[in-house]
Coordinates of C-alpha atoms in Angstrom, one line a residue:
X44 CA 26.0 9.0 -12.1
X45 CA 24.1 11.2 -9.9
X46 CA 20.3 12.6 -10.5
X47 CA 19.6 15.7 -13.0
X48 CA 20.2 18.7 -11.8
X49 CA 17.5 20.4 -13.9
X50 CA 15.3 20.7 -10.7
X51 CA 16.3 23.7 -8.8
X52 CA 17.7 22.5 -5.6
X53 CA 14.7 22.4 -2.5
X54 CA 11.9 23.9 -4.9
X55 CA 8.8 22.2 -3.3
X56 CA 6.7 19.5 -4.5
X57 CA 3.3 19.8 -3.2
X58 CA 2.4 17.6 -0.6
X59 CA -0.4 16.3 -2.4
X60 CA 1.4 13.6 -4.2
X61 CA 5.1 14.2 -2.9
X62 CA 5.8 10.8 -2.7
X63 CA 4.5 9.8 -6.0
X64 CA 5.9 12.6 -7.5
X65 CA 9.5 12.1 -6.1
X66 CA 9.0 8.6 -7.4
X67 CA 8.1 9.2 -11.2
X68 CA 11.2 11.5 -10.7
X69 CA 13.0 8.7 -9.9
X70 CA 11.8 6.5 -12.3
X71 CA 12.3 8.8 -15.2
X72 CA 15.8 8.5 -14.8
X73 CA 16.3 4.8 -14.0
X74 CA 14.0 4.4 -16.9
X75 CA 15.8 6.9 -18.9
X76 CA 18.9 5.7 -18.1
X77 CA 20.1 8.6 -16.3
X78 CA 20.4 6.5 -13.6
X79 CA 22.1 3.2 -15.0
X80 CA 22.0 -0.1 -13.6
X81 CA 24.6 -0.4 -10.8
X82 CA 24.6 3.5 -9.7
X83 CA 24.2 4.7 -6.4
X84 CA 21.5 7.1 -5.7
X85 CA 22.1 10.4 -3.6
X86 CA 21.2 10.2 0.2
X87 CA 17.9 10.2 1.8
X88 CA 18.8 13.8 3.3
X89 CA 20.1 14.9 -0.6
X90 CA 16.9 13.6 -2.1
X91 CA 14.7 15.5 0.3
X92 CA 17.0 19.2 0.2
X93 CA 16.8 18.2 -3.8
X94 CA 12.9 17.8 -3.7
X95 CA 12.0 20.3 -1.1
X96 CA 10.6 17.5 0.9
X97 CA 10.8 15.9 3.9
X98 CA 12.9 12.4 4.4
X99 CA 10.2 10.7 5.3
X100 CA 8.5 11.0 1.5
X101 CA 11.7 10.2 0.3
X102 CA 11.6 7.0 2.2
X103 CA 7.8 6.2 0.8
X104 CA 9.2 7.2 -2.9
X105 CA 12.3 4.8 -2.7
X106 CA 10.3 2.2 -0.6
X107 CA 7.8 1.8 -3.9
X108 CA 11.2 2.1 -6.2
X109 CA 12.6 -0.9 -4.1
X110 CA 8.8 -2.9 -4.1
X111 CA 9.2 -2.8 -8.2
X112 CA 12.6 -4.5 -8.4
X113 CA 14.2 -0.9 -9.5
X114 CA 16.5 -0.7 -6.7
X115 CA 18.0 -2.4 -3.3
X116 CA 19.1 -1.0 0.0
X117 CA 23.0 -2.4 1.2
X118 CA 23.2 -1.6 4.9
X119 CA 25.7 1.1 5.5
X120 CA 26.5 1.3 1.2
X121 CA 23.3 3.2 0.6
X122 CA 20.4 2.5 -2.3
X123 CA 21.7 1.5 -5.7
X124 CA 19.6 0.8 -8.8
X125 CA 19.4 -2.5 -10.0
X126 CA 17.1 -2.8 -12.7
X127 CA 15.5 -0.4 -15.4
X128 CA 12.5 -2.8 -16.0
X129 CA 9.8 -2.9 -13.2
X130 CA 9.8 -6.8 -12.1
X131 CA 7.1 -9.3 -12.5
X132 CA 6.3 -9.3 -8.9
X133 CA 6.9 -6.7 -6.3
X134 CA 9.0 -7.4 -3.2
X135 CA 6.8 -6.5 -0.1
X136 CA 9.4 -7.4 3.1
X137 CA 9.7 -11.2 3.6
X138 CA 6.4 -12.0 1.2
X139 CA 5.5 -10.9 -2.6
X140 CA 2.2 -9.7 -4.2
X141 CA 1.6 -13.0 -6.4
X142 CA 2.0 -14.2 -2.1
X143 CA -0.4 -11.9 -1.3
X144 CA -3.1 -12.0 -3.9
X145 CA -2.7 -16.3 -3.6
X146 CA -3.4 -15.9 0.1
X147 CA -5.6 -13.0 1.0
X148 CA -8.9 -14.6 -1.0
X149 CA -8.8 -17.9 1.1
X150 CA -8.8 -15.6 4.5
X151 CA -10.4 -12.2 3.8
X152 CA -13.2 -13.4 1.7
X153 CA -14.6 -15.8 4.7
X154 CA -13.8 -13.5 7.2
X155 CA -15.5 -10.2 6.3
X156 CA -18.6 -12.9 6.4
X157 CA -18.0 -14.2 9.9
X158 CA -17.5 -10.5 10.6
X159 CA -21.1 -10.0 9.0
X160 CA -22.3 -12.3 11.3
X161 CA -20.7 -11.9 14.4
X162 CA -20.2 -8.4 14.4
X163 CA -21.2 -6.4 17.6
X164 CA -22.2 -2.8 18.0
X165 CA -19.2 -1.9 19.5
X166 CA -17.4 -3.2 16.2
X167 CA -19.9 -1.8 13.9
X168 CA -18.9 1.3 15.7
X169 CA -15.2 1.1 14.9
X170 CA -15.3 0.1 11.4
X171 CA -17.7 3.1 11.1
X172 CA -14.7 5.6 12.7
X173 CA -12.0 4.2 10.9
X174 CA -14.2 4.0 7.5
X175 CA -14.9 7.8 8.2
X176 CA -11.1 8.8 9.4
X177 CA -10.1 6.8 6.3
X178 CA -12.0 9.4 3.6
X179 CA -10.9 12.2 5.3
X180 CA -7.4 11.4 6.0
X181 CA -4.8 13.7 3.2
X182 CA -1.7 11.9 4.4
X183 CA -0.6 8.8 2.7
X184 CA 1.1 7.3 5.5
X185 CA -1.5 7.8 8.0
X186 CA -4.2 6.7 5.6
X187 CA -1.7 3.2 4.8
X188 CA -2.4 2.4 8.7
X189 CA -6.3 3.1 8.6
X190 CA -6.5 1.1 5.5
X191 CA -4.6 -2.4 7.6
X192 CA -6.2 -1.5 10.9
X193 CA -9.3 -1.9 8.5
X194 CA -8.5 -5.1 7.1
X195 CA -6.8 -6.3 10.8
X196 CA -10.0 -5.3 12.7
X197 CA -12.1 -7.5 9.9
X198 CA -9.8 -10.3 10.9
X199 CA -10.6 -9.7 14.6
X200 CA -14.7 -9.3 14.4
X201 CA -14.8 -12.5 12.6
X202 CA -13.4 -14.2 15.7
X203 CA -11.4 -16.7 13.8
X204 CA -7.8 -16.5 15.8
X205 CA -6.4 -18.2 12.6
X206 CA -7.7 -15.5 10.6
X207 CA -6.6 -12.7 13.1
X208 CA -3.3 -14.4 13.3
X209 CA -2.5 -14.9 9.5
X210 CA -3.6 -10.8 9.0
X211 CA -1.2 -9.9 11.9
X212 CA 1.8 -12.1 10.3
X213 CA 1.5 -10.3 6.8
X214 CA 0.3 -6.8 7.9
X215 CA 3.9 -5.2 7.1
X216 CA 3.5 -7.1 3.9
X217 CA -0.1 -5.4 3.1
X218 CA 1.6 -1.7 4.6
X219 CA 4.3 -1.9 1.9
X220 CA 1.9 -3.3 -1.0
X221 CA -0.8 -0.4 0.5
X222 CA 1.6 2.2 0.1
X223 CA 3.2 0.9 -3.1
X224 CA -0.4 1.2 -4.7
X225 CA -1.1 4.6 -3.9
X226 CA 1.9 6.1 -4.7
X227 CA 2.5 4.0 -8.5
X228 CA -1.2 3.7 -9.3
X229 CA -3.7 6.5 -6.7
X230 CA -5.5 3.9 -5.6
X231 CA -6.6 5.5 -2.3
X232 CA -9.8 7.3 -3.5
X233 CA -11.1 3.9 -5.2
X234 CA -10.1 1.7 -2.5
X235 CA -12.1 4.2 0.2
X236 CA -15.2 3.4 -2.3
X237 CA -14.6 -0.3 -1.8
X238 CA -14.4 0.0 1.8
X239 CA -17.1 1.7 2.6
X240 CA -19.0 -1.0 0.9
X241 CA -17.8 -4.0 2.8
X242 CA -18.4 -2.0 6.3
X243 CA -21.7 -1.4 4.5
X244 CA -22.8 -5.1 4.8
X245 CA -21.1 -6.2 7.8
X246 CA -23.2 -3.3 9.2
X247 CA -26.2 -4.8 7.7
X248 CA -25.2 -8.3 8.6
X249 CA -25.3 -9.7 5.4
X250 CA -22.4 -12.4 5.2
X251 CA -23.2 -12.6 1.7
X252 CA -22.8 -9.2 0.6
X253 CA -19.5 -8.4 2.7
X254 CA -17.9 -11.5 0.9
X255 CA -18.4 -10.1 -2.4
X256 CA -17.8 -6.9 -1.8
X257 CA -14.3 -7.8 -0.3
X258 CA -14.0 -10.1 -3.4
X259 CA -14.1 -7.0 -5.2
X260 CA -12.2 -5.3 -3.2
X261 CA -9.1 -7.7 -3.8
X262 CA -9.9 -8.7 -7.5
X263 CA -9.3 -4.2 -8.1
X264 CA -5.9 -5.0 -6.1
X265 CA -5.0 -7.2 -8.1
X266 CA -5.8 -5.7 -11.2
X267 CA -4.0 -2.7 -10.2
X268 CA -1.0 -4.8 -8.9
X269 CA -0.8 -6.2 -12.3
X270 CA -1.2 -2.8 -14.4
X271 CA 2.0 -2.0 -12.4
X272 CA 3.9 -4.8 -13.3
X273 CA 2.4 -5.8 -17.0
X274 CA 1.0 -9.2 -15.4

């Protein structure tokens, strides 16, 4: 079974929300069942002509269809669906969420602290620019790599090595979960809110303040995460 034709072949999406668009596309008709369980869906490149968008957003799109459980990638047999129920737990590379949202507390709570503490101008200074870049950044993929150079630079001002190491090992974990969340659930204009007010209180130096406000910070991911999958 191939995808509807009822879009007229290359008529735009705007950029905007292309990915997110292309994937409620896509979900409609695994959901719908226009797409059934065990079909193979149309190449990257007949996606993109389809949607009148590049390949790249296609890749996001079916990226976040493969993070819910929808579909899998077969090297050299292409993307096939798999499921028409979103899974408990998303698939984020070699880790999951639940992995994630059990993990990040223990490291990112204590170190936006340290950071508080141990932050220099200099760092101040590049949480400030990437803060800043972050708000005014209109592509999703770009803005995906501000958002863990954020959390990897947080890692690195705290200057716990265990702390910068455990960020490095899961950053293309955080990417995928990242871009997952703002393309299923927007999350990009909230999460610049709660950014700017953990750089707020490291720039104060208040350990206190930055720990809660990156308690919140993952708490809303995790809420979203679970709005996703109905845990």
């Amino acid at each position: 079974m191939n995808l509807s034709d009822s879009r007229t072949a290359g008529q735009p999406i705007a950029r905007v929300s292309a990915a997110e668009a292309v994937f409620k596309e896509l979900l409609a008709e695994i959901q719908e069942g226009r797409l059934a369980v065990g079909d193979k869906l149309p190449s990257e490149a007949t996606l993109a002509q389809r949607y009148g968008v590049s390949r790249s957003v296609v890749r996001e799109a079916l990226r976040s269809c493969a993070a819910l459980g929808l579909t899998v990638s077969r090297t050299g047999k292409g993307t096939f669906v798999v499921s028409r129920r979103v899974a408990k737990d998303l698939t984020l590379g070699e880790y999951s969420a639940r992995d994630l949202h059990e993990a990040r507390p223990h490291i990112e709570i204590p170190a936006a602290g340290l950071a508080a503490r141990r932050r220099s101008d200099e760092d101040v200074r590049f949480l400030r620019d990437v803060v800043a870049e972050m708000a005014a950044e209109d592509d999703p993929q770009a803005w995906v790599e501000l958002d863990i150079s954020f959390h990897a630079a947080i890692a690195r001002i705290s200057r716990n090595r265990v702390f910068e190491k455990v960020i490095a090992d899961i950053r293309q974990a955080l990417s995928h979960q990242s871009e997952t969340l703002n393309v299923v659930a927007d999350r990009q204009p909230r999460s610049d809110e709660e950014h700017l007010r953990i750089f707020r209180a490291i720039e104060k130096g208040s350990a206190d303040e930055a720990e809660a406000a990156m308690q919140d910070h993952l708490a809303a991911v995790r809420d979203a995460l679970g709005a996703i999958t109905g845990g």
